[in-house]
Coordinates of C-alpha atoms in Angstrom, one line a residue:
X1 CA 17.5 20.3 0.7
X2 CA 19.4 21.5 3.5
X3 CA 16.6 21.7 5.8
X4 CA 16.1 17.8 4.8
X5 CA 19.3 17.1 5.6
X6 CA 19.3 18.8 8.8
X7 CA 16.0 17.2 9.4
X8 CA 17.3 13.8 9.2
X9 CA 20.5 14.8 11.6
X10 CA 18.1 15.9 14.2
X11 CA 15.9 12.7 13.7
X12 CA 18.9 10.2 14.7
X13 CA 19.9 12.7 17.8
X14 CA 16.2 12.4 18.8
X15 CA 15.9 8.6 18.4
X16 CA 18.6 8.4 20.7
X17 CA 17.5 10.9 23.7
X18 CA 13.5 9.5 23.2
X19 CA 14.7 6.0 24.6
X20 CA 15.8 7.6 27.4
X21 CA 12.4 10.0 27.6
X22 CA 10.8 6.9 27.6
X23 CA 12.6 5.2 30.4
X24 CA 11.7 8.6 32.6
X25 CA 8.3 8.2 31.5
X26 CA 8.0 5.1 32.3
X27 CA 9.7 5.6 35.4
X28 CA 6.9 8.3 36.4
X29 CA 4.1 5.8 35.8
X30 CA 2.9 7.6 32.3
X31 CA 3.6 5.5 29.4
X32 CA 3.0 8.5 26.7
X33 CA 1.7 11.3 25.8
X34 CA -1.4 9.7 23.9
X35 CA -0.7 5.3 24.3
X36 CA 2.5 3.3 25.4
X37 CA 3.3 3.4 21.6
X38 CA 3.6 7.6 21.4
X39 CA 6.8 8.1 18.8
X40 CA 9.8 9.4 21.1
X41 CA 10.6 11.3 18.2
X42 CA 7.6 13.2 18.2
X43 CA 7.7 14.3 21.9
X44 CA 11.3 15.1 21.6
X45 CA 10.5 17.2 18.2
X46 CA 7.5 19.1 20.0
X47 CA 9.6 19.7 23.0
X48 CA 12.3 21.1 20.8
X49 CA 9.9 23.6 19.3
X50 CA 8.2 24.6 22.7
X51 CA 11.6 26.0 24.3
X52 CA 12.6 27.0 21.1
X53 CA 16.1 25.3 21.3
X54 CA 15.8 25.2 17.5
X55 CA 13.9 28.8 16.4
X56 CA 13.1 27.5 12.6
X57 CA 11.7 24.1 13.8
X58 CA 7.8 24.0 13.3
X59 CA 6.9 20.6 14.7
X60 CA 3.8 19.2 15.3
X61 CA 3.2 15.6 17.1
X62 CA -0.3 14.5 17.7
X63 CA -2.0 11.0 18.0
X64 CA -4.6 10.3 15.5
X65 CA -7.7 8.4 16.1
X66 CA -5.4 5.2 14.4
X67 CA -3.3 5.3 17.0
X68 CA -0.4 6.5 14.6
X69 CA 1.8 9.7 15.1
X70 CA 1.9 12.0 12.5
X71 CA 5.4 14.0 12.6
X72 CA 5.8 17.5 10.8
X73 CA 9.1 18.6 11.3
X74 CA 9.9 21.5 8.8
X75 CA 13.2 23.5 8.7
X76 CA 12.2 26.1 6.5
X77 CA 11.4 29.9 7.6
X78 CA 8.0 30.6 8.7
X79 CA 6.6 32.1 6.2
X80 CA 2.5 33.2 4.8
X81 CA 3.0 31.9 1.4
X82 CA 0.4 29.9 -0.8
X83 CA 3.8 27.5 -1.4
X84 CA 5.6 28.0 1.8
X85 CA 2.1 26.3 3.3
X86 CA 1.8 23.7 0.5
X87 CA 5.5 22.1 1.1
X88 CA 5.1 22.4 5.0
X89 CA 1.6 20.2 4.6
X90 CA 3.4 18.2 2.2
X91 CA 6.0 17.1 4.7
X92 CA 3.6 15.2 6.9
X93 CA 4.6 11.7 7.1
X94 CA 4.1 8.5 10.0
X95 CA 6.4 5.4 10.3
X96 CA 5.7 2.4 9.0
X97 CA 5.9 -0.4 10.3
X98 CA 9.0 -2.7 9.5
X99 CA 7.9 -5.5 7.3
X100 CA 9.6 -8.6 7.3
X101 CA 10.4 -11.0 4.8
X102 CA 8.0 -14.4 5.1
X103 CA 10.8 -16.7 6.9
X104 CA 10.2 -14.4 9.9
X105 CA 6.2 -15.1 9.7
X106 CA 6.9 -18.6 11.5
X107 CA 6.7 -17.3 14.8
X108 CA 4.6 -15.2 16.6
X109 CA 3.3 -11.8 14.8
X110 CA 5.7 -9.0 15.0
X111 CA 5.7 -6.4 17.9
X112 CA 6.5 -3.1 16.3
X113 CA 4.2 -4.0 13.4
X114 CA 0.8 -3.9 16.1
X115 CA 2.9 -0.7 18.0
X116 CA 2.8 1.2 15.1
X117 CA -1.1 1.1 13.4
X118 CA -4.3 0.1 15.3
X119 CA -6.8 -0.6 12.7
X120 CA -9.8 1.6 12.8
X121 CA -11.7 -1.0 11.4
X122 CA -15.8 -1.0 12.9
X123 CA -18.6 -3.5 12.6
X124 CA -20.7 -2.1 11.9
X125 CA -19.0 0.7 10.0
X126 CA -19.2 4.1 11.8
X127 CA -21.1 6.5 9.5
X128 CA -22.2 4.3 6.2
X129 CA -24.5 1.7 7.1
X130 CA -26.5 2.8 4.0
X131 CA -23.9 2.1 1.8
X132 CA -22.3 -1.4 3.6
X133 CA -22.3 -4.7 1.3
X134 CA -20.9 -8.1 1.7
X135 CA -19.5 -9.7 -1.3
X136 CA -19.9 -13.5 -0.9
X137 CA -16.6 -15.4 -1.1
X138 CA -16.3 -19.1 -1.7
X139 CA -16.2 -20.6 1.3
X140 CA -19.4 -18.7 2.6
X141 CA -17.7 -15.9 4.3
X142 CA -17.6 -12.0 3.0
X143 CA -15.6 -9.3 2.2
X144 CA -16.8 -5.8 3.5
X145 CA -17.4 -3.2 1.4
X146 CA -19.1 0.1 1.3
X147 CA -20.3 1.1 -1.8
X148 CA -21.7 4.5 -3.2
X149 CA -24.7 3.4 -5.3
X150 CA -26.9 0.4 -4.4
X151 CA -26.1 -3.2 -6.5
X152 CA -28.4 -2.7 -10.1
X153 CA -28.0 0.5 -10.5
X154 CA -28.2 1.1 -13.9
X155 CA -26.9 4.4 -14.3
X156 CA -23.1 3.2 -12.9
X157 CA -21.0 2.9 -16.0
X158 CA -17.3 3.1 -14.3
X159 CA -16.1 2.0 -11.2
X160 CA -12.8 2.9 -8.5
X161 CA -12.1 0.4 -6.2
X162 CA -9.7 1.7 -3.6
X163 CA -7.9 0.0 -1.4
X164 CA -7.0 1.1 2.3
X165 CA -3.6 2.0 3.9
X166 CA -1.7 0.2 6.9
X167 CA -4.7 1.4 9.5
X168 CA -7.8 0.0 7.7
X169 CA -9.6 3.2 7.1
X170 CA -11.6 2.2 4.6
X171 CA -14.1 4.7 5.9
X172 CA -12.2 7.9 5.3
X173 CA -10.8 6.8 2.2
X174 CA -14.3 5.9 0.7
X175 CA -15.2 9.4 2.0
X176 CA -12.5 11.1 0.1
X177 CA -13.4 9.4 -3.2
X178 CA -16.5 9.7 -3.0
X179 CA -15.7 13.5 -2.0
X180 CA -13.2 14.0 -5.5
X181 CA -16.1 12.2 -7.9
X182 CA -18.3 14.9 -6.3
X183 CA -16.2 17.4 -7.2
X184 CA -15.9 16.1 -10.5
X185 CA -19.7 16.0 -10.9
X186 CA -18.9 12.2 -11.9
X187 CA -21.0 10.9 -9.2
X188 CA -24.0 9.9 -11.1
X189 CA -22.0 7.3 -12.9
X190 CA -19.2 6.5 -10.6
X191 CA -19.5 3.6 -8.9
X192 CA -17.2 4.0 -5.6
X193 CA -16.7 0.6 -3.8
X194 CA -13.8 0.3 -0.5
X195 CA -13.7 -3.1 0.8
X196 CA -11.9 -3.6 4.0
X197 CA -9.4 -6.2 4.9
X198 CA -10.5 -6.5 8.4
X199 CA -8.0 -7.9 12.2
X200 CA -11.0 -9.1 13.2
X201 CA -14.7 -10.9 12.4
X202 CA -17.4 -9.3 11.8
X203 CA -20.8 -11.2 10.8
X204 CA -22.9 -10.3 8.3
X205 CA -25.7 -9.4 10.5
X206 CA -23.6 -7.2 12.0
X207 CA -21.7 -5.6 8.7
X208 CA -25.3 -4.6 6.7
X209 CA -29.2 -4.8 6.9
X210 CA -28.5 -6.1 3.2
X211 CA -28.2 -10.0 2.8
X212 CA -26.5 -12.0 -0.4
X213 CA -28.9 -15.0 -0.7
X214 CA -25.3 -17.3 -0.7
X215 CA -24.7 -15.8 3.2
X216 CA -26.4 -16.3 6.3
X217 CA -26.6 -14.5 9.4
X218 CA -24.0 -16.0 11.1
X219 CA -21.3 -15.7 7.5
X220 CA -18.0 -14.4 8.6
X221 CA -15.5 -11.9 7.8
X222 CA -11.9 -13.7 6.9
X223 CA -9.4 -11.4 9.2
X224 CA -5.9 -10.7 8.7
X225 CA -4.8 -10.3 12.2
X226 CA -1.6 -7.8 10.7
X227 CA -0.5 -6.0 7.9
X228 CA 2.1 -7.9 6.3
X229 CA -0.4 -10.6 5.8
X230 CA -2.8 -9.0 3.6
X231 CA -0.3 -7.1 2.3
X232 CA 1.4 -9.4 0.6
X233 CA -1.8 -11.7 -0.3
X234 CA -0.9 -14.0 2.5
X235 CA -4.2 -16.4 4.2
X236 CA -6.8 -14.7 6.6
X237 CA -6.2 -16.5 10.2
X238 CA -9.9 -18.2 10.0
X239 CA -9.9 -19.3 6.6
X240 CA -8.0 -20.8 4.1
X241 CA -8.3 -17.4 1.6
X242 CA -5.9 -15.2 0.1
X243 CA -6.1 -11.4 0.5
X244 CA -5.6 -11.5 -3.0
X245 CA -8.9 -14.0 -3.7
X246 CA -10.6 -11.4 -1.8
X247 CA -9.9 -8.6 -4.0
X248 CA -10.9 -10.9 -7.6
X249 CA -14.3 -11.4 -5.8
X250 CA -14.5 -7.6 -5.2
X251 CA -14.0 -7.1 -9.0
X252 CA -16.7 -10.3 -9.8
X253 CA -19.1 -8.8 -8.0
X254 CA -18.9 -5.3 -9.1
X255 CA -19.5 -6.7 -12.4
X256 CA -22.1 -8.9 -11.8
X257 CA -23.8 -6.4 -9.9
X258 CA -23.8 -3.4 -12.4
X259 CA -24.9 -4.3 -15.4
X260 CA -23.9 -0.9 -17.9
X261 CA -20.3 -1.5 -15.8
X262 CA -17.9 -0.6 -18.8
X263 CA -14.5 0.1 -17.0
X264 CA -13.2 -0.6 -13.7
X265 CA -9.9 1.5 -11.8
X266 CA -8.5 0.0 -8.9
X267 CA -6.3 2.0 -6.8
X268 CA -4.7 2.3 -3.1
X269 CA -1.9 4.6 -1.4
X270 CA 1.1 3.8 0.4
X271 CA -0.1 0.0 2.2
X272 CA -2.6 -0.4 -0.4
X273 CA -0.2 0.5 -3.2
X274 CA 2.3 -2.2 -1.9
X275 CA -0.5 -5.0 -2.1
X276 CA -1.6 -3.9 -5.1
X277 CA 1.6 -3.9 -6.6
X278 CA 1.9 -7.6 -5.8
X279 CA -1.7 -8.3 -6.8
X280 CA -1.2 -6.9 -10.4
X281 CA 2.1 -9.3 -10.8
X282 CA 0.5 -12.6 -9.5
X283 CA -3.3 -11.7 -10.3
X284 CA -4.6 -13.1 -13.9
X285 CA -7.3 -10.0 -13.4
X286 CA -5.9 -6.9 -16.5
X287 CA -3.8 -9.4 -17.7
X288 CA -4.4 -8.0 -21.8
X289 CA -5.8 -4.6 -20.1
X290 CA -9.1 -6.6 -19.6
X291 CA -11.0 -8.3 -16.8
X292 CA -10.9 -12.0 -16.6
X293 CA -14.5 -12.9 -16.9
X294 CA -16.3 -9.7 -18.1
X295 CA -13.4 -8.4 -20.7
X296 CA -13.7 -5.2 -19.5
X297 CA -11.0 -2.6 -19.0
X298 CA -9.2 -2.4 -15.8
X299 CA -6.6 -0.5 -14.9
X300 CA -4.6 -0.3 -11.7
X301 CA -3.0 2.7 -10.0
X302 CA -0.5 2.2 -7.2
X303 CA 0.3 5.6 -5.3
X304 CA 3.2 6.2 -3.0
X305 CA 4.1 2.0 -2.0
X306 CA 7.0 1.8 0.2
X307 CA 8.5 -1.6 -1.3
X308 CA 7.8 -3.2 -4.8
X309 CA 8.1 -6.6 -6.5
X310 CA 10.6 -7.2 -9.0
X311 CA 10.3 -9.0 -11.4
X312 CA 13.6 -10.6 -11.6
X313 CA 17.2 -11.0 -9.1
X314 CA 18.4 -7.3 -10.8
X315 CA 18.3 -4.5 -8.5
X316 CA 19.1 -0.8 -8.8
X317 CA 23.2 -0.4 -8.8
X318 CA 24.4 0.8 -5.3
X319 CA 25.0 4.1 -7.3
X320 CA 21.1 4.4 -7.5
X321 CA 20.5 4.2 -4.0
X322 CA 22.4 6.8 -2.6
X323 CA 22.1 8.6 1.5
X324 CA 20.6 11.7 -0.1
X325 CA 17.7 13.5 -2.8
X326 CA 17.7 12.8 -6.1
X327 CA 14.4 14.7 -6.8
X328 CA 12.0 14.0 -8.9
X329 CA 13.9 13.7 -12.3
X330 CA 15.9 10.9 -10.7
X331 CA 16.9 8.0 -12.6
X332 CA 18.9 5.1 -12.2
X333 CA 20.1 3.1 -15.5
X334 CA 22.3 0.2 -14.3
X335 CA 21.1 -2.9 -12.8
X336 CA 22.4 -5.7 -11.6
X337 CA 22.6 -8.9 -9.1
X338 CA 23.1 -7.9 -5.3
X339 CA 25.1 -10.5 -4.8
X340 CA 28.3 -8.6 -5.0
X341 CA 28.6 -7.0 -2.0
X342 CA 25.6 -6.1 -1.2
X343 CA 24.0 -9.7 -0.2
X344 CA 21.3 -9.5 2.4
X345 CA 21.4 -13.2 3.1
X346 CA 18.6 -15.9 1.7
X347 CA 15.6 -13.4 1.6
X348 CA 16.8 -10.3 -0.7
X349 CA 14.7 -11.7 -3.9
X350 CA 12.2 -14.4 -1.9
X351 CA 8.8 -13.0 -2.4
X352 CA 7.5 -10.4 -1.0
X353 CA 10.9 -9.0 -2.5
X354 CA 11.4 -10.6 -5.3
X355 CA 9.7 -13.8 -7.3
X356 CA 12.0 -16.2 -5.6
X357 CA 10.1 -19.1 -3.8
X358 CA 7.4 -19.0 -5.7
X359 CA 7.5 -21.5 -8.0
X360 CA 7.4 -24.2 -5.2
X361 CA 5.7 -24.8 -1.8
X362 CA 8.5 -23.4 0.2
X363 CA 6.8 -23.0 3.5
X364 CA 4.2 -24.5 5.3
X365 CA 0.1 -23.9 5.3
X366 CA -0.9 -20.7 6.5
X367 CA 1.9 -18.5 6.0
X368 CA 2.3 -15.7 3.8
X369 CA 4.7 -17.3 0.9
X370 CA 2.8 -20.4 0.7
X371 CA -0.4 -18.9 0.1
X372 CA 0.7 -16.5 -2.4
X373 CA 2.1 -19.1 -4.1
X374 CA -0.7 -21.3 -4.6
X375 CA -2.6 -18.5 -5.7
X376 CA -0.7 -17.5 -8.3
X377 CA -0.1 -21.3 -9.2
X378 CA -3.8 -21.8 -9.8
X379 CA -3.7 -19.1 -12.8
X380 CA -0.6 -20.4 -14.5
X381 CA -1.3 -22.7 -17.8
X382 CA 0.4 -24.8 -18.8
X383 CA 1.7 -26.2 -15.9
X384 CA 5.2 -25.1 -16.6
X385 CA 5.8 -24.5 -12.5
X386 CA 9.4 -24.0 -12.8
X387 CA 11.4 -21.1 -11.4
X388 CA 11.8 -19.8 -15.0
X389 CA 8.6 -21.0 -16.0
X390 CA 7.0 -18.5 -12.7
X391 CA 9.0 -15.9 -13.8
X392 CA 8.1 -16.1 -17.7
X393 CA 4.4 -15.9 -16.8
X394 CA 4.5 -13.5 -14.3
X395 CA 6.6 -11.0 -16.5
X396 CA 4.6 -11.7 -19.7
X397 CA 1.4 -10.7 -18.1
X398 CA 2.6 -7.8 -16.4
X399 CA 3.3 -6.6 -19.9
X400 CA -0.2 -6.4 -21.4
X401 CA -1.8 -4.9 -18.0
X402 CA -2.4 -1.1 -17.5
X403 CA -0.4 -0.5 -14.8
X404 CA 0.7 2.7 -13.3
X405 CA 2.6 4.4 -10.2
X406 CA 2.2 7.8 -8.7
X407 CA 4.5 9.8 -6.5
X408 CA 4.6 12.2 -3.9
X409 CA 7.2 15.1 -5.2
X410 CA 8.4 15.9 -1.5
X411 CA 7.9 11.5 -0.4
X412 CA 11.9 11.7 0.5
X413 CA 12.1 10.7 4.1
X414 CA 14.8 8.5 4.7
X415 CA 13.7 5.0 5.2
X416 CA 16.6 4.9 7.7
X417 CA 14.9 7.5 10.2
X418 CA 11.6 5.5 10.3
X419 CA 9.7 7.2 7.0
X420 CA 9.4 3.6 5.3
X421 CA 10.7 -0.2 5.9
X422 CA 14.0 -0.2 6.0
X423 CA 14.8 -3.9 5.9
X424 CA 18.3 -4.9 3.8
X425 CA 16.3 -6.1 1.2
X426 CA 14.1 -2.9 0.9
X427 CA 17.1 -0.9 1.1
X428 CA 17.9 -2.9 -2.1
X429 CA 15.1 -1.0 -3.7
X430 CA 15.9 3.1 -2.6
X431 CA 16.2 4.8 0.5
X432 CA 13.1 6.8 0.0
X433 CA 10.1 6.2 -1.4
X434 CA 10.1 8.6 -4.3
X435 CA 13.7 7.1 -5.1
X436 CA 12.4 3.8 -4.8
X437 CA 9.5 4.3 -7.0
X438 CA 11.7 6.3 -9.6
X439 CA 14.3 3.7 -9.5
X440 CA 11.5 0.9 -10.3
X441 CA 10.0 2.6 -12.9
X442 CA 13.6 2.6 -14.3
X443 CA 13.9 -0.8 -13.7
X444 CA 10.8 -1.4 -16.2
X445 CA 11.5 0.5 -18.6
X446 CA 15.2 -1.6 -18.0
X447 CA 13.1 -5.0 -18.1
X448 CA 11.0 -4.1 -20.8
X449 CA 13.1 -2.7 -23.3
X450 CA 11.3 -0.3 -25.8
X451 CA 8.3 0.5 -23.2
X452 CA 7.8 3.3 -21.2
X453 CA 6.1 2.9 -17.8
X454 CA 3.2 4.9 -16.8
X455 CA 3.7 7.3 -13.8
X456 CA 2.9 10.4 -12.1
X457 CA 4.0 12.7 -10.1
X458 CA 2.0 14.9 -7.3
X459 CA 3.2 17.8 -5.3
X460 CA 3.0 16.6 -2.1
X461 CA 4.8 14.2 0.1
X462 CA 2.9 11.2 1.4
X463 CA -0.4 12.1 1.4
X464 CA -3.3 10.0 -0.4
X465 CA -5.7 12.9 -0.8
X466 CA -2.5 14.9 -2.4
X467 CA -2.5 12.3 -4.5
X468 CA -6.1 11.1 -5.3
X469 CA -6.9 15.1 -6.0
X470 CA -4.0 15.6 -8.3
X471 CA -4.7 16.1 -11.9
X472 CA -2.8 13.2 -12.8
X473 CA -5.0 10.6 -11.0
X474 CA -8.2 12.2 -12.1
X475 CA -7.4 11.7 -15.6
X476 CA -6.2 8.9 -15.0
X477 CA -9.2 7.6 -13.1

């Protein structure tokens, strides 16, 4: 704990002398060490550890193939151990980008969110044209997917659908799955399916050999040119489609497409877990445990998100979101409005945050807001489209779905030093992600007095295969 709080001291010292790397960098004609996006932090953290100005810093900063910088900074001792080795892999951790509240999404895309992931997305896709599908959406266009056993096979009886992080790597996360059910000698039975949300289109020439008789050549990807959008269900930039939609037609045609399906598990880490957090609360698919048109069991777990959706205007007491480590036993039990004090202005509880906004059109066409709310609005009978009427629905149906959450034990990065969004209205939720995710499940077992929420924890910090290996999700899944 000390080293964590160490860590974090030298993190804000850092921010401040990488601006002025940066300006001598630029100055020199070289903007980075790998892009013009390279973390200061990172260089300053590798230069620290080269001249040994601090002798128990092991710090590593190298650029992925994303584009991204992955930071290890650890403060304990070097040592051999088994466990020494395990926490030091556990600290590994990248920023995210900050993700603002829809009102912001008028304009033009946000700067830092593009800076900070470059999709890996390829059409075709890298290593798995063998295993690339199109599921037809309405309007003619596709989703991606790549999926483990051919349509019709009749051997598949369960099914994980997982769901890519900030970057799009829908490759190396169908990769690892695939790897895990392997392992698990489930892989004659498994059906592994990763469809992509894609920045840019992609025909369906292009995507697979492998033709839906509904698409044509020529058929289209819908793109989501960044995060936040798909993210948060919000429309593709060439069609009038929800993220969300996307995912429901994923699920339809798994099970129209498998015949002895019996259950389905969707899943997704850190980006992933955030949309599916938000898909799970204004999705009618698992409402009653159960798809919507085949009736068959679906459960849903969300790993590591950095921000949730509540389900009301409580939030965790400022007493539950304190500047330091609570561990993994935390628990907050007071709740209350945010307006006392702690107001972050209009958008604290407007969706993405909250359920505010969505019981009206409160933006215009093709933002993220307005689309998530005619989404949800479609599934919602009677037509009680009231703010309580929105809320009533959405909370009643969270109720009967299998939900559950998984955490990384050693996920406490301070959102304030770049380890998660650190918007007011986030800040709302935790200043970390495992106290954000503890303080939620909290907050349901708050809301839904008498129930205990499902979750997990893993022994690692933000790391999807820590997670996706753990014996928690595998029995889960």
């Amino acid at each position: 704990r000390d080293g964590r709080v160490l860590a974090r001291a030298l993190a804000h010292a850092a921010a401040a002398a990488g601006q002025l790397l940066r300006k001598m960098l630029a100055l020199v004609g070289r903007p980075g060490l790998c892009s013009a996006s390279v973390r200061s932090r990172g260089m300053l953290a590798l230069v620290l550890a080269v001249v040994g100005a601090v002798p128990a810093l092991a710090a590593d900063a190298t650029c992925t193939v994303e584009g991204q910088e992955h930071l290890l900074m650890q403060l304990w001792p070097t040592q051999s151990s088994s466990a020494q080795t395990s926490k030091q892999s556990a600290a590994q951790t990248y920023k995210e980008p900050v993700l603002l509240p829809e009102e912001y999404d008028e304009g033009t895309d946000d700067e830092e969110l593009h800076a900070s992931f470059y999709s890996v997305f390829t059409c075709p896709p890298q290593s798995h044209q063998n295993e690339a599908h199109s599921v037809p959406l309405p309007d003619s266009s596709f989703v991606p997917v790549l999926a483990s056993h051919p349509p019709g096979k009749e051997a598949v009886e369960q099914a994980i659908v997982i769901i890519h992080g900030a970057p799009r790597e829908e490759e190396g996360y169908f990769n690892d799955m695939a790897k895990i059910v392997r392992q698990h000698k489930k892989d004659g039975n498994t059906l592994v399916v990763a469809p992509t949300w894609p920045d840019k289109g992609c025909s369906a020439a292009a995507w697979s050999s492998r033709r839906e008789s509904q698409l044509h050549d020529d058929s289209q990807t819908p793109f989501w040119s960044s995060v936040r959008r798909w993210m948060y269900g919000g429309p593709a930039n060439n069609a009038n489609i929800s993220s969300f939609e996307a995912l429901d037609s994923v699920v339809d045609w798994i099970q129209a497409n498998y015949p002895r399906l019996q259950r389905l598990v969707v899943t997704g880490f850190s980006a992933g877990a955030q949309f599916l957090v938000r898909w799970a609360a204004l999705s009618s698919e698992g409402a009653n445990g159960v798809t919507r048109r085949g009736g068959l069991p679906l459960r849903i777990i969300a790993g590591s998100p950095s921000t949730v959706l509540y389900l009301s205007e409580e939030r965790p007491d400022a007493a539950c979101v304190p500047d330091k480590d609570g561990g993994r036993h935390w628990k907050c039990t007071n709740f209350s409005n945010p307006m006392d004090g702690r107001n972050c202005g209009k958008n604290w509880n407007r969706y993405p945050n909250g359920l505010g906004g969505l019981h009206q059109a409160a933006s215009s066409p093709g933002h993220i807001r307005y689309t998530a709310n005619e989404y949800l609005l479609k599934s919602i009978s009677p037509y009680d489209h009231s703010a309580a009427g929105v809320r009533k629905e959405v909370r009643d149906r969270w109720a009967t779905k299998d939900v559950r959450f998984l955490f990384g034990e050693w996920d406490l990065w301070h959102c304030d030093i770049g380890a998660c969004a650190n918007d007011c209205e986030f800040m709302l939720q935790g200043t970390s992600r495992l106290q954000r995710g503890l303080n939620f499940m909290s907050y349901l077992k708050w809301e839904f007095r008498g129930s205990q929420p499902l979750w997990g924890v893993f022994h690692h910090g933000h790391n999807y295969k820590g997670a996706y290996s753990s014996h928690v999700f595998t029995t889960w899944a």
